[in-house]
Amino acid sequence: MSKQDDRAQKITEWMMHLRGWKDSGKSLAAYAKDHGLALWAMYHWRGVLIREGHWHQEPKPQSSAKARGLSPLAPRFAKVAITESCPPTLLIVRLHLANGRRAEIDLTSVDQLEAIIGALERQP
């Protein structure tokens, strides 16, 4: 059997499963379980068949407030006053040097980290 024949057979097989799933009215997971199929394979082949134009994905039902007959609420925002600045974030840097030495340094800014990296780069 050629690769094209094998692919055509798989497409036919998965189309039958997808039609069976739709006709069953069950969830994809329930159909897969009932037929001993891997759920990931169902999703995979559904995606392949949609991309290749063999299967048409139905539009999802509208779930917006308008679709349910509800009037949408206007967004509301509250003014917030900032009373104090945030403390600097503590950065913990762990160094594992080639000679086996280790160091742990507490930093409060990225500038300090850049200075350490610069100093290490200048070392022979």
N, C-alpha and C. Protein backbone atom coordinates (compact mmCIF):
# COMPACT_ATOMS: atom_id res chain seq x y z
N MET A 1 0.86 -1.17 0.00
CA MET A 1 0.00 0.00 0.00
C MET A 1 0.90 1.24 0.00
N SER A 2 0.61 2.18 -0.87
CA SER A 2 1.44 3.39 -0.95
C SER A 2 1.08 4.34 0.19
N LYS A 3 1.94 5.34 0.38
CA LYS A 3 1.69 6.33 1.43
C LYS A 3 0.40 7.10 1.15
N GLN A 4 0.14 7.37 -0.14
CA GLN A 4 -1.09 8.09 -0.49
C GLN A 4 -2.32 7.25 -0.17
N ASP A 5 -2.25 5.95 -0.47
CA ASP A 5 -3.37 5.07 -0.16
C ASP A 5 -3.59 4.97 1.35
N ASP A 6 -2.48 4.87 2.08
CA ASP A 6 -2.55 4.80 3.54
C ASP A 6 -3.18 6.07 4.11
N ARG A 7 -2.75 7.22 3.59
CA ARG A 7 -3.29 8.51 4.05
C ARG A 7 -4.78 8.61 3.72
N ALA A 8 -5.17 8.21 2.52
CA ALA A 8 -6.58 8.25 2.12
C ALA A 8 -7.42 7.35 3.03
N GLN A 9 -6.87 6.19 3.39
CA GLN A 9 -7.58 5.28 4.28
C GLN A 9 -7.76 5.90 5.66
N LYS A 10 -6.70 6.57 6.17
CA LYS A 10 -6.80 7.21 7.47
C LYS A 10 -7.82 8.34 7.44
N ILE A 11 -7.82 9.13 6.37
CA ILE A 11 -8.79 10.22 6.25
C ILE A 11 -10.20 9.66 6.27
N THR A 12 -10.43 8.60 5.51
CA THR A 12 -11.76 7.98 5.47
C THR A 12 -12.14 7.46 6.86
N GLU A 13 -11.20 6.79 7.52
CA GLU A 13 -11.47 6.23 8.85
C GLU A 13 -11.83 7.33 9.86
N TRP A 14 -11.05 8.42 9.87
CA TRP A 14 -11.31 9.48 10.84
C TRP A 14 -12.54 10.30 10.48
N MET A 15 -12.85 10.40 9.19
CA MET A 15 -14.10 11.06 8.80
C MET A 15 -15.29 10.27 9.33
N MET A 16 -15.20 8.93 9.27
CA MET A 16 -16.28 8.09 9.79
C MET A 16 -16.42 8.29 11.30
N HIS A 17 -15.30 8.39 12.00
CA HIS A 17 -15.37 8.61 13.45
C HIS A 17 -15.97 9.98 13.76
N LEU A 18 -15.57 11.00 13.02
CA LEU A 18 -16.10 12.33 13.29
C LEU A 18 -17.59 12.41 12.98
N ARG A 19 -18.02 11.76 11.90
CA ARG A 19 -19.46 11.73 11.60
C ARG A 19 -20.21 10.97 12.70
N GLY A 20 -19.64 9.85 13.13
CA GLY A 20 -20.25 9.08 14.21
C GLY A 20 -20.35 9.88 15.48
N TRP A 21 -19.30 10.64 15.77
CA TRP A 21 -19.32 11.51 16.96
C TRP A 21 -20.44 12.53 16.85
N LYS A 22 -20.54 13.21 15.71
CA LYS A 22 -21.59 14.23 15.54
C LYS A 22 -22.97 13.61 15.66
N ASP A 23 -23.16 12.46 15.03
CA ASP A 23 -24.47 11.79 15.06
C ASP A 23 -24.83 11.31 16.46
N SER A 24 -23.81 11.00 17.27
CA SER A 24 -24.08 10.47 18.62
C SER A 24 -24.60 11.54 19.57
N GLY A 25 -24.26 12.80 19.32
CA GLY A 25 -24.67 13.87 20.22
C GLY A 25 -23.86 13.91 21.50
N LYS A 26 -22.86 13.06 21.60
CA LYS A 26 -22.01 13.01 22.80
C LYS A 26 -20.86 14.00 22.67
N SER A 27 -20.19 14.20 23.79
CA SER A 27 -18.98 15.01 23.75
C SER A 27 -17.90 14.20 23.02
N LEU A 28 -16.89 14.90 22.54
CA LEU A 28 -15.80 14.23 21.84
C LEU A 28 -15.11 13.23 22.77
N ALA A 29 -14.95 13.61 24.05
CA ALA A 29 -14.31 12.74 25.02
C ALA A 29 -15.13 11.47 25.25
N ALA A 30 -16.45 11.61 25.37
CA ALA A 30 -17.32 10.45 25.60
C ALA A 30 -17.30 9.52 24.40
N TYR A 31 -17.36 10.08 23.19
CA TYR A 31 -17.32 9.26 21.99
C TYR A 31 -15.99 8.50 21.90
N ALA A 32 -14.89 9.20 22.15
CA ALA A 32 -13.57 8.57 22.08
C ALA A 32 -13.48 7.41 23.08
N LYS A 33 -13.97 7.64 24.29
CA LYS A 33 -13.92 6.59 25.32
C LYS A 33 -14.76 5.39 24.91
N ASP A 34 -15.98 5.65 24.41
CA ASP A 34 -16.87 4.57 24.00
C ASP A 34 -16.29 3.72 22.87
N HIS A 35 -15.46 4.33 22.02
CA HIS A 35 -14.93 3.62 20.86
C HIS A 35 -13.46 3.23 21.01
N GLY A 36 -12.93 3.39 22.23
CA GLY A 36 -11.55 2.99 22.49
C GLY A 36 -10.52 3.81 21.73
N LEU A 37 -10.83 5.09 21.51
CA LEU A 37 -9.92 5.98 20.78
C LEU A 37 -9.25 6.94 21.75
N ALA A 38 -8.05 7.33 21.42
CA ALA A 38 -7.36 8.34 22.23
C ALA A 38 -7.97 9.71 21.92
N LEU A 39 -8.28 10.45 22.97
CA LEU A 39 -8.90 11.76 22.77
C LEU A 39 -7.98 12.68 21.98
N TRP A 40 -6.67 12.60 22.27
CA TRP A 40 -5.74 13.47 21.53
C TRP A 40 -5.79 13.17 20.04
N ALA A 41 -5.98 11.90 19.68
CA ALA A 41 -6.04 11.52 18.27
C ALA A 41 -7.30 12.09 17.61
N MET A 42 -8.40 12.10 18.35
CA MET A 42 -9.63 12.70 17.82
C MET A 42 -9.42 14.18 17.53
N TYR A 43 -8.84 14.89 18.50
CA TYR A 43 -8.58 16.31 18.30
C TYR A 43 -7.58 16.53 17.16
N HIS A 44 -6.54 15.70 17.12
CA HIS A 44 -5.52 15.83 16.07
C HIS A 44 -6.15 15.68 14.69
N TRP A 45 -6.88 14.59 14.49
CA TRP A 45 -7.43 14.33 13.16
C TRP A 45 -8.55 15.30 12.81
N ARG A 46 -9.29 15.76 13.80
CA ARG A 46 -10.29 16.79 13.50
C ARG A 46 -9.59 18.04 12.98
N GLY A 47 -8.49 18.44 13.62
CA GLY A 47 -7.72 19.60 13.16
C GLY A 47 -7.14 19.39 11.78
N VAL A 48 -6.58 18.21 11.53
CA VAL A 48 -6.02 17.90 10.20
C VAL A 48 -7.10 17.99 9.14
N LEU A 49 -8.24 17.38 9.41
CA LEU A 49 -9.31 17.36 8.41
C LEU A 49 -9.92 18.74 8.19
N ILE A 50 -9.96 19.57 9.23
CA ILE A 50 -10.43 20.94 9.06
C ILE A 50 -9.44 21.72 8.19
N ARG A 51 -8.14 21.61 8.50
CA ARG A 51 -7.13 22.34 7.73
C ARG A 51 -7.11 21.92 6.27
N GLU A 52 -7.35 20.64 6.01
CA GLU A 52 -7.31 20.15 4.63
C GLU A 52 -8.65 20.29 3.92
N GLY A 53 -9.65 20.83 4.60
CA GLY A 53 -10.94 21.08 3.96
C GLY A 53 -11.87 19.89 3.88
N HIS A 54 -11.56 18.81 4.60
CA HIS A 54 -12.43 17.63 4.59
C HIS A 54 -13.55 17.73 5.62
N TRP A 55 -13.36 18.55 6.63
CA TRP A 55 -14.32 18.66 7.73
C TRP A 55 -14.53 20.13 8.02
N HIS A 56 -15.76 20.53 8.21
CA HIS A 56 -16.06 21.93 8.46
C HIS A 56 -16.43 22.11 9.92
N GLN A 57 -15.69 22.99 10.55
CA GLN A 57 -15.94 23.26 11.96
C GLN A 57 -17.18 24.12 12.09
N GLU A 58 -18.08 23.71 12.95
CA GLU A 58 -19.29 24.49 13.17
C GLU A 58 -18.96 25.68 14.05
N PRO A 59 -19.59 26.83 13.78
CA PRO A 59 -19.31 27.99 14.62
C PRO A 59 -19.79 27.74 16.04
N LYS A 60 -19.05 28.28 16.98
CA LYS A 60 -19.42 28.14 18.38
C LYS A 60 -20.66 28.97 18.66
N PRO A 61 -21.53 28.49 19.53
CA PRO A 61 -22.72 29.29 19.87
C PRO A 61 -22.31 30.57 20.58
N GLN A 62 -23.09 31.61 20.32
CA GLN A 62 -22.79 32.89 20.95
C GLN A 62 -23.09 32.80 22.44
N SER A 63 -22.19 33.32 23.22
CA SER A 63 -22.41 33.32 24.67
C SER A 63 -22.32 34.72 25.23
N SER A 64 -22.37 35.71 24.35
CA SER A 64 -22.26 37.09 24.82
C SER A 64 -23.55 37.50 25.52
N ALA A 65 -23.47 38.58 26.25
CA ALA A 65 -24.65 39.10 26.95
C ALA A 65 -25.75 39.43 25.96
N LYS A 66 -25.37 39.97 24.81
CA LYS A 66 -26.36 40.34 23.80
C LYS A 66 -27.08 39.09 23.28
N ALA A 67 -26.35 38.00 23.05
CA ALA A 67 -26.95 36.77 22.56
C ALA A 67 -27.91 36.17 23.58
N ARG A 68 -27.65 36.38 24.87
CA ARG A 68 -28.53 35.85 25.91
C ARG A 68 -29.65 36.80 26.25
N GLY A 69 -29.73 37.92 25.55
CA GLY A 69 -30.80 38.88 25.79
C GLY A 69 -30.54 39.79 26.97
N LEU A 70 -29.31 39.91 27.40
CA LEU A 70 -28.96 40.77 28.52
C LEU A 70 -28.33 42.04 27.99
N SER A 71 -28.53 43.12 28.71
CA SER A 71 -27.88 44.36 28.30
C SER A 71 -26.48 44.41 28.90
N PRO A 72 -25.49 44.74 28.09
CA PRO A 72 -24.13 44.78 28.62
C PRO A 72 -23.94 45.93 29.59
N LEU A 73 -23.11 45.71 30.60
CA LEU A 73 -22.81 46.75 31.57
C LEU A 73 -21.67 47.61 31.07
N ALA A 74 -21.76 48.89 31.37
CA ALA A 74 -20.67 49.79 31.02
C ALA A 74 -19.49 49.49 31.93
N PRO A 75 -18.28 49.53 31.40
CA PRO A 75 -17.13 49.27 32.27
C PRO A 75 -17.02 50.34 33.35
N ARG A 76 -16.64 49.91 34.52
CA ARG A 76 -16.49 50.84 35.64
C ARG A 76 -15.05 50.78 36.13
N PHE A 77 -14.50 51.94 36.38
CA PHE A 77 -13.15 52.03 36.89
C PHE A 77 -13.16 52.88 38.15
N ALA A 78 -12.33 52.52 39.08
CA ALA A 78 -12.20 53.30 40.31
C ALA A 78 -10.84 53.97 40.31
N LYS A 79 -10.79 55.20 40.79
CA LYS A 79 -9.52 55.89 40.92
C LYS A 79 -8.79 55.33 42.13
N VAL A 80 -7.51 55.11 41.96
CA VAL A 80 -6.69 54.56 43.03
C VAL A 80 -5.53 55.51 43.26
N ALA A 81 -5.35 55.90 44.50
CA ALA A 81 -4.23 56.77 44.85
C ALA A 81 -3.06 55.92 45.32
N ILE A 82 -1.88 56.23 44.80
CA ILE A 82 -0.67 55.53 45.22
C ILE A 82 -0.07 56.32 46.37
N THR A 83 0.04 55.69 47.51
CA THR A 83 0.50 56.41 48.69
C THR A 83 1.97 56.23 48.98
N GLU A 84 2.56 55.12 48.59
CA GLU A 84 3.98 54.93 48.84
C GLU A 84 4.56 54.06 47.73
N SER A 85 5.82 54.20 47.52
CA SER A 85 6.45 53.42 46.46
C SER A 85 6.73 52.00 46.96
N CYS A 86 6.84 51.11 46.03
CA CYS A 86 7.14 49.72 46.37
C CYS A 86 8.61 49.59 46.76
N PRO A 87 8.91 48.74 47.71
CA PRO A 87 10.32 48.53 48.07
C PRO A 87 11.05 47.86 46.91
N PRO A 88 12.34 48.07 46.82
CA PRO A 88 13.08 47.45 45.72
C PRO A 88 12.99 45.93 45.81
N THR A 89 12.93 45.31 44.67
CA THR A 89 12.86 43.86 44.61
C THR A 89 14.24 43.28 44.91
N LEU A 90 14.25 42.26 45.72
CA LEU A 90 15.51 41.61 46.07
C LEU A 90 15.82 40.56 45.02
N LEU A 91 17.00 40.67 44.44
CA LEU A 91 17.47 39.67 43.48
C LEU A 91 18.52 38.81 44.16
N ILE A 92 18.36 37.53 44.07
CA ILE A 92 19.36 36.63 44.64
C ILE A 92 20.11 36.00 43.47
N VAL A 93 21.42 36.22 43.43
CA VAL A 93 22.25 35.71 42.36
C VAL A 93 23.17 34.64 42.93
N ARG A 94 23.16 33.48 42.30
CA ARG A 94 24.03 32.39 42.72
C ARG A 94 25.08 32.19 41.63
N LEU A 95 26.34 32.24 42.02
CA LEU A 95 27.44 32.05 41.09
C LEU A 95 28.09 30.70 41.36
N HIS A 96 28.33 29.97 40.31
CA HIS A 96 29.07 28.70 40.37
C HIS A 96 30.26 28.88 39.45
N LEU A 97 31.42 29.12 40.02
CA LEU A 97 32.61 29.42 39.24
C LEU A 97 33.31 28.15 38.79
N ALA A 98 34.13 28.29 37.75
CA ALA A 98 34.81 27.14 37.16
C ALA A 98 35.76 26.46 38.14
N ASN A 99 36.28 27.21 39.10
CA ASN A 99 37.22 26.62 40.06
C ASN A 99 36.50 25.91 41.21
N GLY A 100 35.18 25.81 41.13
CA GLY A 100 34.42 25.10 42.15
C GLY A 100 33.85 25.99 43.23
N ARG A 101 34.26 27.23 43.27
CA ARG A 101 33.74 28.14 44.30
C ARG A 101 32.32 28.56 43.94
N ARG A 102 31.58 28.83 45.00
CA ARG A 102 30.19 29.27 44.83
C ARG A 102 29.97 30.51 45.68
N ALA A 103 29.09 31.37 45.18
CA ALA A 103 28.77 32.58 45.93
C ALA A 103 27.29 32.89 45.73
N GLU A 104 26.67 33.41 46.77
CA GLU A 104 25.29 33.86 46.70
C GLU A 104 25.26 35.32 47.11
N ILE A 105 24.70 36.17 46.26
CA ILE A 105 24.73 37.61 46.49
C ILE A 105 23.31 38.14 46.42
N ASP A 106 22.93 38.94 47.42
CA ASP A 106 21.63 39.61 47.42
C ASP A 106 21.80 40.98 46.79
N LEU A 107 21.01 41.26 45.76
CA LEU A 107 21.08 42.53 45.06
C LEU A 107 19.72 43.22 45.11
N THR A 108 19.73 44.54 44.98
CA THR A 108 18.47 45.28 44.97
C THR A 108 18.22 45.97 43.63
N SER A 109 19.16 45.82 42.68
CA SER A 109 18.93 46.44 41.37
C SER A 109 19.66 45.67 40.28
N VAL A 110 19.19 45.84 39.09
CA VAL A 110 19.83 45.22 37.94
C VAL A 110 21.18 45.86 37.68
N ASP A 111 21.33 47.13 38.04
CA ASP A 111 22.62 47.82 37.87
C ASP A 111 23.72 47.09 38.63
N GLN A 112 23.41 46.62 39.83
CA GLN A 112 24.40 45.89 40.61
C GLN A 112 24.79 44.60 39.90
N LEU A 113 23.81 43.93 39.33
CA LEU A 113 24.08 42.69 38.61
C LEU A 113 24.97 42.96 37.40
N GLU A 114 24.67 44.03 36.66
CA GLU A 114 25.49 44.39 35.51
C GLU A 114 26.93 44.68 35.93
N ALA A 115 27.11 45.34 37.07
CA ALA A 115 28.46 45.65 37.56
C ALA A 115 29.22 44.36 37.89
N ILE A 116 28.54 43.40 38.50
CA ILE A 116 29.18 42.12 38.84
C ILE A 116 29.57 41.38 37.57
N ILE A 117 28.67 41.34 36.61
CA ILE A 117 28.97 40.65 35.35
C ILE A 117 30.15 41.31 34.65
N GLY A 118 30.16 42.65 34.64
CA GLY A 118 31.28 43.37 34.04
C GLY A 118 32.60 43.04 34.71
N ALA A 119 32.59 42.98 36.04
CA ALA A 119 33.81 42.66 36.78
C ALA A 119 34.28 41.24 36.47
N LEU A 120 33.34 40.31 36.38
CA LEU A 120 33.71 38.92 36.07
C LEU A 120 34.26 38.80 34.65
N GLU A 121 33.70 39.56 33.72
CA GLU A 121 34.18 39.50 32.34
C GLU A 121 35.60 40.05 32.21
N ARG A 122 35.99 40.96 33.09
CA ARG A 122 37.33 41.56 33.04
C ARG A 122 38.38 40.65 33.66
N GLN A 123 37.97 39.62 34.36
CA GLN A 123 38.92 38.70 35.00
C GLN A 123 39.61 37.84 33.95
N PRO A 124 40.90 37.54 34.18
CA PRO A 124 41.64 36.70 33.21
C PRO A 124 41.18 35.25 33.27
